[in-house]
Amino acid sequence: MVRGVSRPRSLRASRTPTPRRSPGRNAAARLRVLFLINEAEPLVKVGGLADVGGSLPAALREMGLDVRLALPLHPTLRPLIKGERPSAALGIPGTSGPQTASIYTSRLGRVPLWLIDGPPLGEADRIYHTRPEEDAGKLVFASIAALRYAIHSGWVPQVVHAHDWHTAAALYWMRLNASSAGSTLSASAGVLTIHNLPYLGQNAGAALREYGLPPPGEPDGPAIGLGMPYAHVPEWARDALLALGIASAERIVAVSPSYAREILTPEYGSGLHGLLQSRAEALDGILNGLDVRLWDPARDSRLAARFDASRIDRRARNTAALRVSFGLDGHGERPLAGIVSRLDRQKGLDYALPALEGWLAGGGQLVVLAAGDAELQRAYVELGERHPGQVGVRIGYDPELAARIYGGAHLLVMPSRYEPCGLSQMIAMRYGCLPLVRSTGGLKDTVRDAEWPGGTGFVFDAATPEALAQALVRAMSLFALPRRWRALQLRAMKMEFGCCALRRQVPHHRLCPF
Ligand code: ADP
Ligand code: GLC
């Protein structure tokens, strides 16, 4: 058991406390779910995957499921296990000899946590390399080690819930080992959640072979004939971990209903639309939830002024503080747009640049907190240099500043080319910052245009500077009508994205057979 951890100081104390679920249900009868994911806030975060990894296991536990969370021990997490002894050391068979997986057990809030260490985890101080094959070895190793530890510990999950390509190998392992070492798991169901389809985890053949999981169609690999589970995996994707996960899973979840429909089309299917169509019966779209205790403007100590819908006037103090921290001119009546994002083609922040010039020409202001693509970073820094006092740009990852942008900016710009779900727009709404989004995936499912009854933001269709510019013009015109703007803000703040929303989407019987 990991004790006396250093950064964060205590795993136990590092989450918002969650109330105990009401007693009564026999613990032995609770559905056992092993949750395999590569990021979990506050331990390791690159994007929204970590928001889900940090909050969904706890929410499911509150709903009565016996969830355990397994996470690779990324080198950045090493300080947590300093001086600790692993709960188990297991030999993971490999073609070049067995490798020892060390499992450190702890808790993240109330959720039991398994941190998986071993030689493939390496020392590199980064979560992801540019090419997936550089990370495939450690991720396949960690996925298999988590399953083997479950078997070893005698806690046999009824559901193995893998997330994205990073942990999809676990589901392939379950299929291939159903009648041998993995027979303990032969009655377990595999669920795969797709958070971001284009990240396929391709070129993982070497890693798969190393750990005894040859790709379909290879000698010793599963057959690919008609009627076989891997028949619909295109030849080029037979070493792509996500494709193998899709073909192996009993159920597949996309993180919003619209994205579940979109990925069945050539436009959004990343070449796997045929495979996904063949699994359409098994595919559901379930909108991500937000940890509304963690994201609460009434309790968020990172804000200059805390507020809620009944004290929304206090929000202006956050806007003023944000302007000061970015060195912007302090005109209260000018609309301030914010961007909090990874810089990636997905997010559409390249074609946004000309549209944002229009916003600035119309008198709007802009603050940007973003990191990623080096060329785009430069482009945004230059935008800031061209508009001193009107644009502020921070390149980097800064959760505190992100919260201050949600709590102070008037508008959050999110022109994504595709967006499986998107959490930033939900956080923005909860903080009274109106989202301006492209109509795609989860953005389409969560934001309603101001021109419609029940509007909560601004929505546009085409991924073009012109369409975005028009939406920005509409937002600026509405900003000039404070009462209408306020009505939109209040509606956005009241949107329900928490655990109750999850309960409504997934009836109890579909989560828990008991
Ligand atoms: P994605 O997972 O595709 O990046 P989401 O909207 O689902 O998009 O989630 C993004 C999450 O990462 C949000 O919690 C957002 O606040 C956070 N985030 C994104 N960029 C930054 C940044 N530069 N600094 C701090 N937090 C960020
Ligand atoms: C991915 C998607 C994002 C989603 C997040 C959590 O990173 O890009 O849309 O919200 O995963 O599911």
Coordinates of C-alpha atoms and ligand atoms in Angstrom, one line a residue, residues 39 41 45-52 195-196 288 290 295 339-343 346-347 368-371 394-403 406 412 414 416 418-427 443, ligand 1:
E39 CA -4.6 9.5 -17.4
E41 CA -6.6 13.8 -12.7
K45 CA -3.3 14.9 -17.2
V46 CA -2.8 15.8 -20.8
G47 CA -6.5 16.4 -21.8
G48 CA -10.1 15.5 -21.1
L49 CA -9.2 11.8 -20.8
A50 CA -7.8 12.7 -17.4
D51 CA -11.0 14.4 -16.3
V52 CA -12.8 11.2 -17.0
H195 CA -12.5 9.1 -26.5
N196 CA -10.6 10.0 -29.6
N288 CA -19.2 12.4 -20.5
L290 CA -18.4 16.6 -15.3
W295 CA -15.7 22.3 -11.0
I339 CA -9.3 29.7 -25.4
V340 CA -8.2 26.9 -23.2
S341 CA -6.9 24.0 -25.4
R342 CA -4.5 21.6 -26.7
L343 CA -3.1 22.9 -29.9
Q346 CA -8.6 18.6 -34.1
K347 CA -9.3 21.8 -32.2
V368 CA -5.3 32.2 -24.8
L369 CA -3.9 29.3 -22.7
A370 CA -2.8 26.5 -24.9
A371 CA 0.1 24.2 -25.8
R394 CA 0.2 31.9 -22.4
I395 CA 1.8 28.8 -23.9
G396 CA 1.7 26.0 -21.4
Y397 CA -0.4 23.8 -19.3
D398 CA -1.8 25.6 -16.2
P399 CA -5.0 24.3 -14.4
E400 CA -5.2 27.3 -12.2
L401 CA -5.1 29.8 -15.0
A402 CA -7.6 27.6 -17.0
A403 CA -10.1 28.0 -14.1
Y406 CA -13.5 29.9 -17.4
L412 CA -15.0 30.2 -24.8
M414 CA -14.0 26.0 -29.4
S416 CA -13.2 21.9 -33.2
Y418 CA -14.2 17.0 -34.6
E419 CA -14.9 16.7 -30.8
P420 CA -15.8 13.3 -29.4
C421 CA -17.3 15.0 -26.3
G422 CA -15.4 18.0 -25.0
L423 CA -15.3 18.9 -21.3
S424 CA -14.1 22.5 -21.7
Q425 CA -17.4 23.8 -23.0
M426 CA -19.2 22.1 -20.1
I427 CA -16.8 23.6 -17.6
L443 CA -20.3 20.1 -28.8
Ligands
ADP1 P1 -9.4 17.2 -25.0 O1 -9.5 16.1 -24.1 O2 -9.6 16.9 -26.5 O3 -8.1 18.0 -24.9 P2 -11.6 18.3 -23.5 O4 -12.4 19.5 -23.7 O5 -12.4 17.1 -23.3 O6 -10.6 18.2 -24.7 O7 -10.7 18.4 -22.2 C1 -9.7 19.3 -22.0 C2 -9.4 19.4 -20.6 O8 -8.0 19.8 -20.5 C3 -10.2 20.4 -19.8 O9 -10.3 20.0 -18.4 C4 -9.4 21.7 -20.0 O10 -9.7 22.6 -18.9 C5 -8.0 21.1 -19.9 N1 -7.0 21.9 -20.6 C6 -6.8 22.0 -21.9 N2 -5.7 22.7 -22.2 C7 -5.2 23.2 -21.0 C8 -4.1 24.0 -20.7 N3 -3.3 24.6 -21.6 N4 -3.9 24.3 -19.4 C9 -4.7 23.7 -18.4 N5 -5.8 22.9 -18.7 C10 -6.0 22.6 -20.0

